[in-house]
CSV table of C-alpha atoms and ligand atoms in Angstrom, one decimal:
chain,number,residue,atom,x,y,z
E,29,MET,CA,147.1,163.5,148.4
E,30,ALA,CA,150.2,161.4,148.5
E,31,VAL,CA,150.2,158.2,146.6
E,32,ARG,CA,152.4,155.2,146.8
E,33,SER,CA,155.1,154.5,144.4
E,34,THR,CA,153.8,151.1,144.0
E,35,GLU,CA,150.8,152.4,142.0
E,36,VAL,CA,152.3,152.6,138.4
E,37,LEU,CA,150.2,153.7,135.3
E,38,VAL,CA,151.3,152.2,132.1
E,39,SER,CA,150.3,153.4,128.5
E,40,GLY,CA,150.1,151.0,126.1
E,41,ALA,CA,149.1,147.3,125.8
E,42,SER,CA,151.0,145.5,123.1
E,43,VAL,CA,154.3,144.1,123.9
E,44,ALA,CA,156.3,146.0,126.5
E,45,GLY,CA,153.3,147.1,128.4
E,46,PRO,CA,151.6,143.9,129.5
E,47,THR,CA,155.0,142.3,129.9
E,48,LEU,CA,155.9,145.4,132.5
E,49,ALA,CA,152.8,144.9,134.3
E,50,TRP,CA,153.3,141.0,134.7
E,51,TRP,CA,156.6,141.5,136.4
E,52,LEU,CA,155.2,144.7,138.3
E,53,HIS,CA,152.7,142.7,139.6
E,54,ARG,CA,155.0,139.9,140.5
E,55,HIS,CA,157.2,142.2,142.3
E,56,GLY,CA,154.2,143.6,144.5
E,57,PHE,CA,153.5,146.7,142.6
E,58,THR,CA,149.8,147.8,141.5
E,59,PRO,CA,149.7,148.5,137.6
E,60,THR,CA,147.2,149.8,135.7
E,61,VAL,CA,147.4,149.8,131.9
E,62,VAL,CA,145.7,152.2,129.3
E,63,GLU,CA,145.3,151.4,125.9
E,64,ARG,CA,144.2,153.7,123.1
E,65,THR,CA,142.4,151.1,121.1
E,66,PRO,CA,138.9,150.4,121.9
E,67,ALA,CA,139.6,146.7,122.7
E,68,LEU,CA,142.5,144.4,122.5
E,69,ARG,CA,143.7,144.4,119.0
E,70,ALA,CA,142.2,141.1,117.3
E,71,GLY,CA,144.4,138.4,118.2
E,72,LEU,CA,146.1,138.0,115.0
E,73,GLY,CA,146.7,141.7,114.2
E,74,GLY,CA,150.0,143.2,113.2
E,75,HIS,CA,152.9,141.5,111.9
E,76,ALA,CA,155.3,138.8,112.4
E,77,VAL,CA,157.8,139.6,115.1
E,78,ASP,CA,160.9,137.9,116.6
E,79,LEU,CA,161.8,136.8,119.9
E,80,PHE,CA,165.4,135.7,120.3
E,81,GLY,CA,167.5,134.4,123.2
E,82,PRO,CA,167.0,136.9,126.3
E,83,ALA,CA,163.4,137.7,125.2
E,84,VAL,CA,162.7,133.9,125.0
E,85,ASP,CA,164.0,133.4,128.2
E,86,VAL,CA,161.9,136.1,129.7
E,87,ALA,CA,158.8,134.5,128.2
E,88,GLU,CA,159.9,131.0,129.8
E,89,TRP,CA,160.3,132.7,133.3
E,90,MET,CA,156.9,134.0,132.8
E,91,GLY,CA,155.8,130.6,132.2
E,92,LEU,CA,154.3,131.5,128.8
E,93,LEU,CA,157.0,129.9,126.7
E,94,SER,CA,154.8,126.8,125.3
E,95,GLN,CA,152.0,129.2,124.8
E,96,VAL,CA,154.4,131.3,122.6
E,97,GLN,CA,155.7,128.5,120.8
E,98,ALA,CA,152.6,127.0,120.1
E,99,ALA,CA,151.5,130.4,118.5
E,100,ARG,CA,154.5,130.5,116.6
E,101,THR,CA,154.0,131.4,112.9
E,102,GLN,CA,155.6,128.5,111.4
E,103,THR,CA,157.1,130.1,108.5
E,104,GLU,CA,159.9,127.7,107.6
E,105,LEU,CA,161.2,128.8,104.2
E,106,VAL,CA,161.7,132.0,102.5
E,107,VAL,CA,161.5,131.7,98.4
E,108,LEU,CA,162.8,134.6,96.5
E,109,GLU,CA,161.1,134.7,93.4
E,110,ARG,CA,162.6,136.1,90.3
E,111,PRO,CA,160.2,136.3,87.2
E,112,GLY,CA,162.0,134.0,84.3
E,113,ARG,CA,164.6,132.9,86.5
E,114,ARG,CA,164.8,130.0,89.0
E,115,PRO,CA,163.7,131.0,92.5
E,116,ILE,CA,166.2,131.1,95.5
E,117,GLU,CA,165.1,129.1,98.7
E,118,VAL,CA,166.3,129.7,101.9
E,119,ASP,CA,165.7,127.8,105.1
E,120,VAL,CA,164.6,130.4,108.0
E,121,SER,CA,166.2,128.0,110.6
E,122,GLY,CA,169.6,128.6,108.9
E,123,LEU,CA,169.2,132.4,108.8
E,124,VAL,CA,168.1,132.7,112.5
E,125,ALA,CA,170.7,130.1,113.6
E,126,GLY,CA,173.5,132.8,112.9
E,127,ILE,CA,171.6,135.0,115.8
E,128,SER,CA,170.5,132.9,118.5
E,129,ALA,CA,169.7,129.4,119.3
E,130,ARG,CA,166.8,130.2,120.5
E,131,HIS,CA,164.3,132.0,118.3
E,132,VAL,CA,160.3,132.2,118.2
E,133,GLU,CA,158.5,134.0,115.3
E,134,ILE,CA,155.0,135.0,116.4
E,135,MET,CA,152.2,137.5,115.0
E,136,ARG,CA,152.5,140.5,117.3
E,137,GLY,CA,148.8,140.2,117.9
E,138,GLU,CA,149.1,136.7,119.2
E,139,LEU,CA,151.9,137.6,121.5
E,140,THR,CA,149.9,140.7,122.8
E,141,SER,CA,146.9,138.1,123.6
E,142,ILE,CA,149.1,135.7,125.3
E,143,LEU,CA,150.5,138.5,127.6
E,144,TYR,CA,146.8,140.1,128.2
E,145,GLU,CA,145.4,136.7,129.1
E,146,ALA,CA,148.2,136.1,131.6
E,147,THR,CA,147.8,139.7,133.4
E,148,ARG,CA,144.2,140.4,132.9
E,149,GLY,CA,143.0,138.7,136.4
E,150,ASP,CA,145.6,140.8,138.3
E,151,VAL,CA,145.9,144.0,136.5
E,152,GLU,CA,143.3,146.8,135.7
E,153,TYR,CA,143.2,147.4,131.8
E,154,ARG,CA,141.4,150.5,130.6
E,155,PHE,CA,140.7,150.1,126.9
E,156,GLY,CA,139.8,152.9,124.6
E,157,ASP,CA,141.5,155.9,126.5
E,158,SER,CA,144.5,157.9,126.7
E,159,ILE,CA,146.6,160.1,128.7
E,160,ARG,CA,145.8,163.9,128.0
E,161,SER,CA,148.1,165.2,130.7
E,162,LEU,CA,150.7,164.4,133.4
E,163,ASP,CA,151.3,166.9,136.0
E,164,GLU,CA,154.1,165.9,138.4
E,165,ASP,CA,154.7,167.1,142.0
E,166,GLY,CA,156.4,166.0,145.0
E,167,ASP,CA,154.9,162.7,145.8
E,168,GLY,CA,152.9,161.7,142.8
E,169,VAL,CA,151.6,162.4,139.2
E,170,GLU,CA,148.3,163.8,138.7
E,171,VAL,CA,147.1,162.2,135.4
E,172,THR,CA,144.1,163.3,133.2
E,173,PHE,CA,142.5,161.0,130.6
E,174,GLU,CA,140.8,161.8,127.3
E,175,HIS,CA,137.7,160.0,128.7
E,176,GLY,CA,138.0,158.6,132.2
E,177,PRO,CA,138.1,160.6,135.5
E,178,PRO,CA,141.5,162.1,136.6
E,179,ARG,CA,143.6,159.8,138.8
E,180,ARG,CA,146.9,159.9,140.9
E,181,PHE,CA,149.7,157.7,140.3
E,182,GLY,CA,153.0,157.0,141.8
E,183,LEU,CA,154.8,156.5,138.6
E,184,VAL,CA,154.2,156.5,134.9
E,185,VAL,CA,155.7,154.4,132.4
E,186,GLY,CA,154.9,155.2,128.5
E,187,ALA,CA,154.9,151.6,126.5
E,188,ASP,CA,153.1,153.3,123.9
E,189,GLY,CA,155.2,152.5,120.9
E,190,LEU,CA,157.6,154.6,118.4
E,191,HIS,CA,155.0,157.7,118.3
E,192,SER,CA,154.7,157.5,122.0
E,193,ASN,CA,152.2,160.2,123.7
E,194,VAL,CA,153.9,159.9,127.0
E,195,ARG,CA,157.1,161.0,125.2
E,196,ARG,CA,155.5,163.9,123.7
E,197,LEU,CA,153.8,165.0,126.8
E,198,VAL,CA,157.1,164.7,129.0
E,199,PHE,CA,159.9,165.2,126.3
E,200,GLY,CA,158.3,167.3,123.8
E,201,ASP,CA,158.2,166.6,120.0
E,202,GLU,CA,159.3,163.5,118.7
E,203,ALA,CA,161.7,165.0,115.9
E,204,PRO,CA,165.1,165.5,117.9
E,205,PHE,CA,164.6,161.8,119.0
E,206,ARG,CA,164.2,160.6,115.2
E,207,HIS,CA,166.9,158.9,113.5
E,208,TYR,CA,165.9,158.1,110.1
E,209,LEU,CA,167.5,155.0,108.3
E,210,GLY,CA,166.5,155.7,104.8
E,211,GLY,CA,163.4,153.7,104.0
E,212,TYR,CA,159.7,153.0,104.3
E,213,LEU,CA,157.6,150.1,105.3
E,214,GLY,CA,154.0,149.3,104.3
E,215,VAL,CA,152.1,146.1,105.6
E,216,PHE,CA,148.3,145.0,105.1
E,217,THR,CA,146.5,141.9,105.2
E,218,LEU,CA,145.2,140.1,102.0
E,219,PRO,CA,143.7,136.9,101.0
E,220,ASN,CA,146.2,134.1,101.0
E,221,TYR,CA,145.2,133.5,97.2
E,222,ARG,CA,148.8,131.8,96.7
E,223,GLY,CA,147.6,129.4,99.2
E,224,LEU,CA,151.1,129.7,101.0
E,225,GLN,CA,151.6,127.3,103.7
E,226,GLY,CA,154.8,127.4,105.9
E,227,ARG,CA,156.7,129.5,103.3
E,228,MET,CA,157.3,133.5,102.5
E,229,VAL,CA,157.3,134.4,99.1
E,230,ALA,CA,159.5,137.5,98.1
E,231,TRP,CA,160.6,139.7,95.1
E,232,SER,CA,163.4,142.5,95.3
E,233,ALA,CA,164.8,145.0,93.0
E,234,PRO,CA,167.4,147.5,93.7
E,235,GLY,CA,165.9,149.5,96.8
E,236,ARG,CA,162.7,147.6,96.9
E,237,THR,CA,161.5,144.4,98.4
E,238,VAL,CA,158.2,142.7,98.7
E,239,ALA,CA,157.1,139.7,101.0
E,240,MET,CA,154.1,137.9,101.4
E,241,TYR,CA,153.6,135.4,104.1
E,242,PRO,CA,150.5,133.3,105.4
E,243,VAL,CA,148.8,133.8,108.8
E,244,ARG,CA,148.0,130.2,109.6
E,245,GLN,CA,145.5,130.8,112.3
E,246,THR,CA,143.1,133.2,109.9
E,247,GLY,CA,144.1,131.6,106.5
E,248,GLU,CA,144.8,135.1,105.4
E,249,ALA,CA,148.1,136.5,104.4
E,250,ARG,CA,150.3,139.7,105.2
E,251,ALA,CA,152.2,141.6,102.5
E,252,LEU,CA,155.1,143.8,103.6
E,253,PHE,CA,156.6,146.0,101.3
E,254,LEU,CA,159.9,147.8,101.9
E,255,PHE,CA,161.7,150.5,100.0
E,256,ARG,CA,164.5,152.9,100.4
E,257,ALA,CA,164.2,156.8,100.1
E,258,ALA,CA,167.3,158.9,100.7
E,259,GLU,CA,165.1,161.7,102.3
E,260,GLU,CA,162.0,161.5,104.5
E,261,LEU,CA,158.9,161.8,102.3
E,262,HIS,CA,156.4,164.7,103.4
E,263,HIS,CA,153.0,163.3,103.9
E,264,ASP,CA,150.2,163.5,106.0
E,265,HIS,CA,150.4,160.9,108.7
E,266,THR,CA,146.6,160.6,109.1
E,267,ASP,CA,145.9,160.4,105.4
E,268,LEU,CA,145.8,156.8,104.5
E,269,GLU,CA,145.0,157.3,101.1
E,270,ALA,CA,147.9,159.6,100.3
E,271,GLN,CA,150.2,156.9,102.3
E,272,LYS,CA,148.7,154.1,99.7
E,273,ARG,CA,149.7,156.5,96.8
E,274,LEU,CA,152.9,156.7,97.9
E,275,LEU,CA,153.2,152.8,97.9
E,276,ARG,CA,151.8,152.3,94.5
E,277,GLN,CA,154.3,154.9,93.2
E,278,ALA,CA,157.3,153.1,94.8
E,279,PHE,CA,156.0,149.7,93.2
E,280,SER,CA,154.7,150.9,89.9
E,281,GLU,CA,156.2,148.2,87.6
E,282,ARG,CA,153.8,145.4,86.4
E,283,THR,CA,155.9,142.3,87.3
E,284,TRP,CA,155.8,139.5,89.9
E,285,GLU,CA,152.8,139.4,91.7
E,286,LEU,CA,153.0,143.4,92.2
E,287,PRO,CA,149.5,144.4,90.5
E,288,ARG,CA,147.7,141.6,92.2
E,289,ILE,CA,148.8,142.3,95.5
E,290,LEU,CA,148.4,146.1,95.2
E,291,ALA,CA,145.1,145.8,93.8
E,292,ALA,CA,144.0,144.1,97.2
E,293,LEU,CA,145.0,147.3,99.2
E,294,ASP,CA,141.9,149.2,98.7
E,295,GLY,CA,139.8,146.4,100.5
E,296,ALA,CA,142.5,145.8,103.1
E,297,PRO,CA,141.0,145.6,106.7
E,298,ASP,CA,144.3,147.0,107.8
E,299,PHE,CA,147.2,149.3,106.6
E,300,TYR,CA,150.4,150.4,108.4
E,301,PHE,CA,152.7,152.7,106.7
E,302,ASP,CA,155.6,154.4,108.5
E,303,SER,CA,159.3,155.5,107.9
E,304,ILE,CA,162.2,153.1,109.0
E,305,THR,CA,163.2,155.0,112.0
E,306,GLN,CA,165.0,154.7,115.2
E,307,ILE,CA,164.3,156.4,118.6
E,308,ARG,CA,167.6,157.9,120.0
E,309,MET,CA,167.2,159.7,123.5
E,310,PRO,CA,170.0,160.4,125.8
E,311,SER,CA,167.9,159.4,128.7
E,312,TRP,CA,164.2,158.3,128.6
E,313,SER,CA,163.4,159.2,132.2
E,314,ARG,CA,162.3,162.2,133.6
E,315,GLY,CA,161.0,162.6,137.3
E,316,ARG,CA,158.4,159.9,137.8
E,317,VAL,CA,158.1,159.2,134.1
E,318,THR,CA,159.9,156.6,132.2
E,319,LEU,CA,159.5,154.9,128.9
E,320,VAL,CA,160.1,151.0,127.7
E,321,GLY,CA,160.3,149.5,124.6
E,322,ASP,CA,159.8,151.3,121.2
E,323,ALA,CA,158.7,154.5,123.0
E,324,GLY,CA,162.0,155.1,124.6
E,325,TYR,CA,164.5,153.2,122.2
E,326,SER,CA,162.8,151.8,119.1
E,327,PRO,CA,165.6,150.2,116.9
E,328,ALA,CA,163.2,151.0,114.0
E,329,PRO,CA,160.4,148.5,112.7
E,330,ALA,CA,160.6,145.7,110.6
E,331,VAL,CA,164.3,145.5,110.6
E,332,GLY,CA,164.9,143.4,113.7
E,333,GLY,CA,165.5,143.8,117.4
E,334,GLY,CA,162.5,145.9,118.6
E,335,THR,CA,160.5,143.1,120.1
E,336,VAL,CA,163.5,141.7,122.0
E,337,VAL,CA,164.7,144.9,123.7
E,338,ALA,CA,160.7,145.7,124.5
E,339,VAL,CA,160.4,142.1,126.3
E,340,VAL,CA,164.1,142.8,128.0
E,341,GLY,CA,163.4,146.4,128.9
E,342,ALA,CA,159.9,145.8,130.4
E,343,TYR,CA,161.8,143.0,132.5
E,344,VAL,CA,164.8,145.1,133.6
E,345,LEU,CA,162.7,148.0,134.6
E,346,ALA,CA,160.4,145.8,136.9
E,347,GLY,CA,163.5,144.0,138.4
E,348,GLU,CA,165.1,147.7,138.9
E,349,LEU,CA,162.0,149.0,140.8
E,350,ARG,CA,161.9,146.0,142.9
E,351,ALA,CA,165.6,146.3,143.8
E,352,ALA,CA,165.2,150.0,144.7
E,353,GLY,CA,162.8,149.3,147.3
E,354,GLY,CA,160.4,152.2,145.8
E,355,ASP,CA,163.2,154.8,145.3
E,356,HIS,CA,162.2,155.5,141.5
E,357,SER,CA,165.3,157.7,140.8
E,358,ARG,CA,167.6,154.9,141.8
E,359,ALA,CA,165.4,152.4,139.9
E,360,PHE,CA,165.2,154.5,136.7
E,361,HIS,CA,168.7,155.2,136.8
E,362,GLY,CA,169.6,151.5,137.1
E,363,TYR,CA,167.1,150.6,134.4
E,364,GLU,CA,168.9,153.1,131.9
E,365,ARG,CA,172.4,151.9,132.9
E,366,ALA,CA,171.3,148.1,132.7
E,367,MET,CA,169.8,148.6,129.1
E,368,GLY,CA,172.4,151.2,127.6
E,369,GLU,CA,174.5,148.7,126.2
E,370,LEU,CA,171.6,146.6,124.6
E,371,VAL,CA,170.0,149.6,123.3
E,372,ARG,CA,173.1,150.9,121.7
E,373,ARG,CA,173.7,147.3,120.2
E,374,SER,CA,170.4,147.2,118.9
E,375,ARG,CA,170.8,150.3,116.9
E,376,GLY,CA,173.3,148.3,114.7
E,377,ILE,CA,170.9,145.8,113.5
E,378,GLY,CA,168.6,148.1,111.2
E,379,PRO,CA,171.3,149.5,108.9
E,380,THR,CA,173.0,145.7,108.7
E,381,THR,CA,169.6,144.2,108.2
E,382,MET,CA,168.5,146.8,105.5
E,383,LYS,CA,171.6,146.0,103.6
E,384,THR,CA,170.3,142.4,102.7
E,385,LEU,CA,166.6,143.4,103.1
E,386,ILE,CA,166.5,146.1,100.9
E,387,PRO,CA,169.8,145.8,98.7
E,388,ALA,CA,170.3,149.3,97.3
E,389,THR,CA,172.0,148.9,93.6
E,390,PRO,CA,171.7,145.8,91.3
E,391,ARG,CA,175.2,144.7,92.1
E,392,GLN,CA,174.1,144.6,95.7
E,393,VAL,CA,170.7,142.7,94.7
E,394,TRP,CA,173.1,140.3,92.8
E,395,LEU,CA,175.6,139.7,95.7
E,396,THR,CA,172.6,139.2,98.0
E,397,ASN,CA,171.0,136.6,95.7
E,398,GLN,CA,174.5,134.8,95.2
E,399,ALA,CA,174.7,134.8,99.0
E,400,LEU,CA,171.3,133.3,99.4
E,401,ARG,CA,172.1,130.8,96.9
E,402,LEU,CA,175.4,129.6,97.7
E,403,ILE,CA,175.5,129.6,101.7
E,404,PRO,CA,173.0,127.1,102.1
E,405,ARG,CA,175.1,124.6,100.1
E,406,LEU,CA,178.0,125.0,102.4
E,407,PRO,CA,179.2,122.7,104.9
E,408,GLY,CA,176.9,123.3,108.3
E,409,MET,CA,179.6,124.9,110.3
E,410,LEU,CA,180.6,127.4,107.7
E,411,GLN,CA,177.0,128.3,107.0
E,412,ARG,CA,176.5,129.1,110.6
E,413,ARG,CA,179.8,131.2,110.6
E,414,LEU,CA,178.6,133.2,107.8
E,415,TRP,CA,175.2,133.7,109.0
E,416,ALA,CA,176.6,134.6,112.2
E,417,PHE,CA,178.9,137.2,110.7
E,418,GLN,CA,176.1,138.8,108.7
E,419,ALA,CA,173.7,138.9,111.7
E,420,ARG,CA,176.4,140.2,114.2
E,421,PRO,CA,174.7,143.3,115.4
E,422,ALA,CA,171.6,141.0,116.1
E,423,ARG,CA,173.7,138.3,117.8
E,424,ALA,CA,175.0,141.0,120.3
E,425,LEU,CA,171.7,140.9,121.9
E,426,GLU,CA,172.4,137.7,123.2
E,427,ALA,CA,175.1,139.3,125.6
E,428,VAL,CA,172.8,140.9,128.2
E,429,ASP,CA,172.8,139.2,131.6
E,430,LEU,CA,169.1,138.9,132.8
E,431,GLY,CA,169.8,136.5,135.8
E,432,ARG,CA,170.2,139.0,138.6
E,433,TYR,CA,166.7,140.0,138.2
E,434,ARG,CA,165.2,136.7,138.5
E,435,GLU,CA,164.2,136.3,141.7
E,436,PRO,CA,161.8,138.6,143.8
E,437,ALA,CA,163.3,140.2,147.0
E,438,GLY,CA,163.0,137.8,149.9
E,439,ALA,CA,161.7,134.8,147.6
R,677,FAD,C1,155.4,146.0,110.2
R,677,FAD,C2,156.4,145.9,111.2
R,677,FAD,C3,157.0,144.8,111.2
R,677,FAD,C4,158.0,144.7,112.4
R,677,FAD,N1,158.8,143.3,112.4
R,677,FAD,C5,159.4,143.1,113.4
R,677,FAD,C6,160.3,142.0,113.5
R,677,FAD,O1,160.3,141.1,112.5
R,677,FAD,N2,161.1,141.7,114.7
R,677,FAD,C7,161.0,142.5,115.6
R,677,FAD,O2,161.5,142.2,116.6
R,677,FAD,N3,160.1,143.6,115.6
R,677,FAD,C8,159.4,143.9,114.6
R,677,FAD,N4,158.8,145.1,114.6
R,677,FAD,C9,158.9,145.9,115.9
R,677,FAD,C10,158.1,145.6,116.9
R,677,FAD,O3,156.5,145.4,116.5
R,677,FAD,C11,158.1,146.5,118.0
R,677,FAD,O4,159.4,146.5,118.2
R,677,FAD,C12,157.4,146.0,119.2
R,677,FAD,O5,156.1,145.6,118.7
R,677,FAD,C13,157.7,147.0,120.5
R,677,FAD,O6,156.5,146.8,121.4
R,677,FAD,P1,156.1,148.1,122.1
R,677,FAD,O7,155.0,147.4,123.0
R,677,FAD,O8,157.3,149.0,122.7
R,677,FAD,O9,155.4,149.0,121.3
R,677,FAD,P2,154.1,148.7,120.1
R,677,FAD,O10,154.3,147.5,119.9
R,677,FAD,O11,154.2,149.7,119.2
R,677,FAD,O12,152.6,148.8,121.2
R,677,FAD,C14,152.5,150.4,121.6
R,677,FAD,C15,151.1,150.2,122.1
R,677,FAD,O13,150.6,151.3,122.6
R,677,FAD,C16,149.5,151.7,122.2
R,677,FAD,N5,149.3,153.2,122.2
R,677,FAD,C17,149.6,154.2,121.2
R,677,FAD,N6,149.5,155.3,121.5
R,677,FAD,C18,148.5,155.2,122.9
R,677,FAD,C19,148.0,156.4,123.5
R,677,FAD,N7,148.0,157.7,123.2
R,677,FAD,N8,147.5,155.9,124.6
R,677,FAD,C20,147.5,154.5,125.0
R,677,FAD,N9,147.9,153.7,124.4
R,677,FAD,C21,148.5,154.0,123.1
R,677,FAD,C22,149.4,151.2,120.8
R,677,FAD,O14,147.9,150.9,120.4
R,677,FAD,C23,149.8,149.7,121.2
R,677,FAD,O15,149.1,149.1,121.6
R,677,FAD,C24,157.9,145.3,113.6
R,677,FAD,C25,157.2,146.7,113.5
R,677,FAD,C26,156.4,146.6,112.2
R,677,FAD,C27,155.3,147.9,112.4
């Protein structure tokens, strides 16, 4: 049975998926979103993510910017604590001014909730399910699911993250597409026992950094652990206890708040552990299937840029599908061409950010601390220039021109 290319299955309901669904619906397509988790992740789940310049524009064009701004984390200050020494305080607005004049930090779960609420009336969501197989023929894709009945779609888009299921089904194992940046991250929720409000506290040693920040809507806090490892660690990705052991081994000394924070790890309601790895694919479309966001071109978690490319990628893909008038080959080609430069630039962010975020040697820790201490004391113009220099790869994301996708055909 022929199926129209306007019927699009999107796998993943986090950032890229619902953003794509919103724009597809706006352009006259019929998106269906399938999400593995049984319900939308609790509104405040996940971690703090950053929307910069072009992603803020997209949120504004969706009419969601005021909601996004109202939900922002309101973390204004980073305090680098050094046991026995004076802490170093850094204004977040100064740090991000070097990247973009437009910035909103928001919990990823909050952003997802806003996007879901904006689409749920027009888009079919199927929670608690996952694609089992994709079988493409001349005029459509036959899809089977883990739970629901099989269905046919015109196009399928994988918006299912770093370890994308759609990528695996269409392009095979993720190993050839992984590019390890030399570190790991762990995140979990804990009580806000320090009573943090509007500030993040952090501790750093060569090759290791920990930050704790408040989630103002819940009164809880999140701890983020980052550490360098020259080689990838071999561990079972489904074994949470083994991952917790690795984190404890990497942060075994009894200093700062480490013992107290790590004591909260066992009782944590959530725990995310992964390598800091990019996804690099020469092309992320095949036939009637394409990828968007982390699934196709993650610039690596926690080191910046992922949410911007996910939002912009979703917007551009929908725009190219509209412009191609149903010709998916032309649309996917246009989408990859339009995103290519942005994706390449986003890959420069992680390695640069890691130098400041996880200084590798005692000398680098010292240099980073000096910079953090001194730059805020310089005149405003010089400060902005220095931050901008340090943030050059992230700043490059500003350059993308999104204007041409703005108006629907015939509008
Ligand atoms: C700890 C941490 C900190 C981060 N910090 C930042 C930051 O400061 N700034 C920044 O810009 N970015 C940051 N990121 C990255 C950012 O979260 C991602 O780049 C962004 O969320 C990408 O969105 P996405 O929709 O492409 O993928 P994801 O947000 O990963 O969403 C994928 C979705 O697909 C679903 N899914 C997975 N498998 C299946 C399946 N088989 N079937 C159906 N659904 C499935 C998942 O449940 C999820 O809902 C961070 C990431 C992490 C992990």
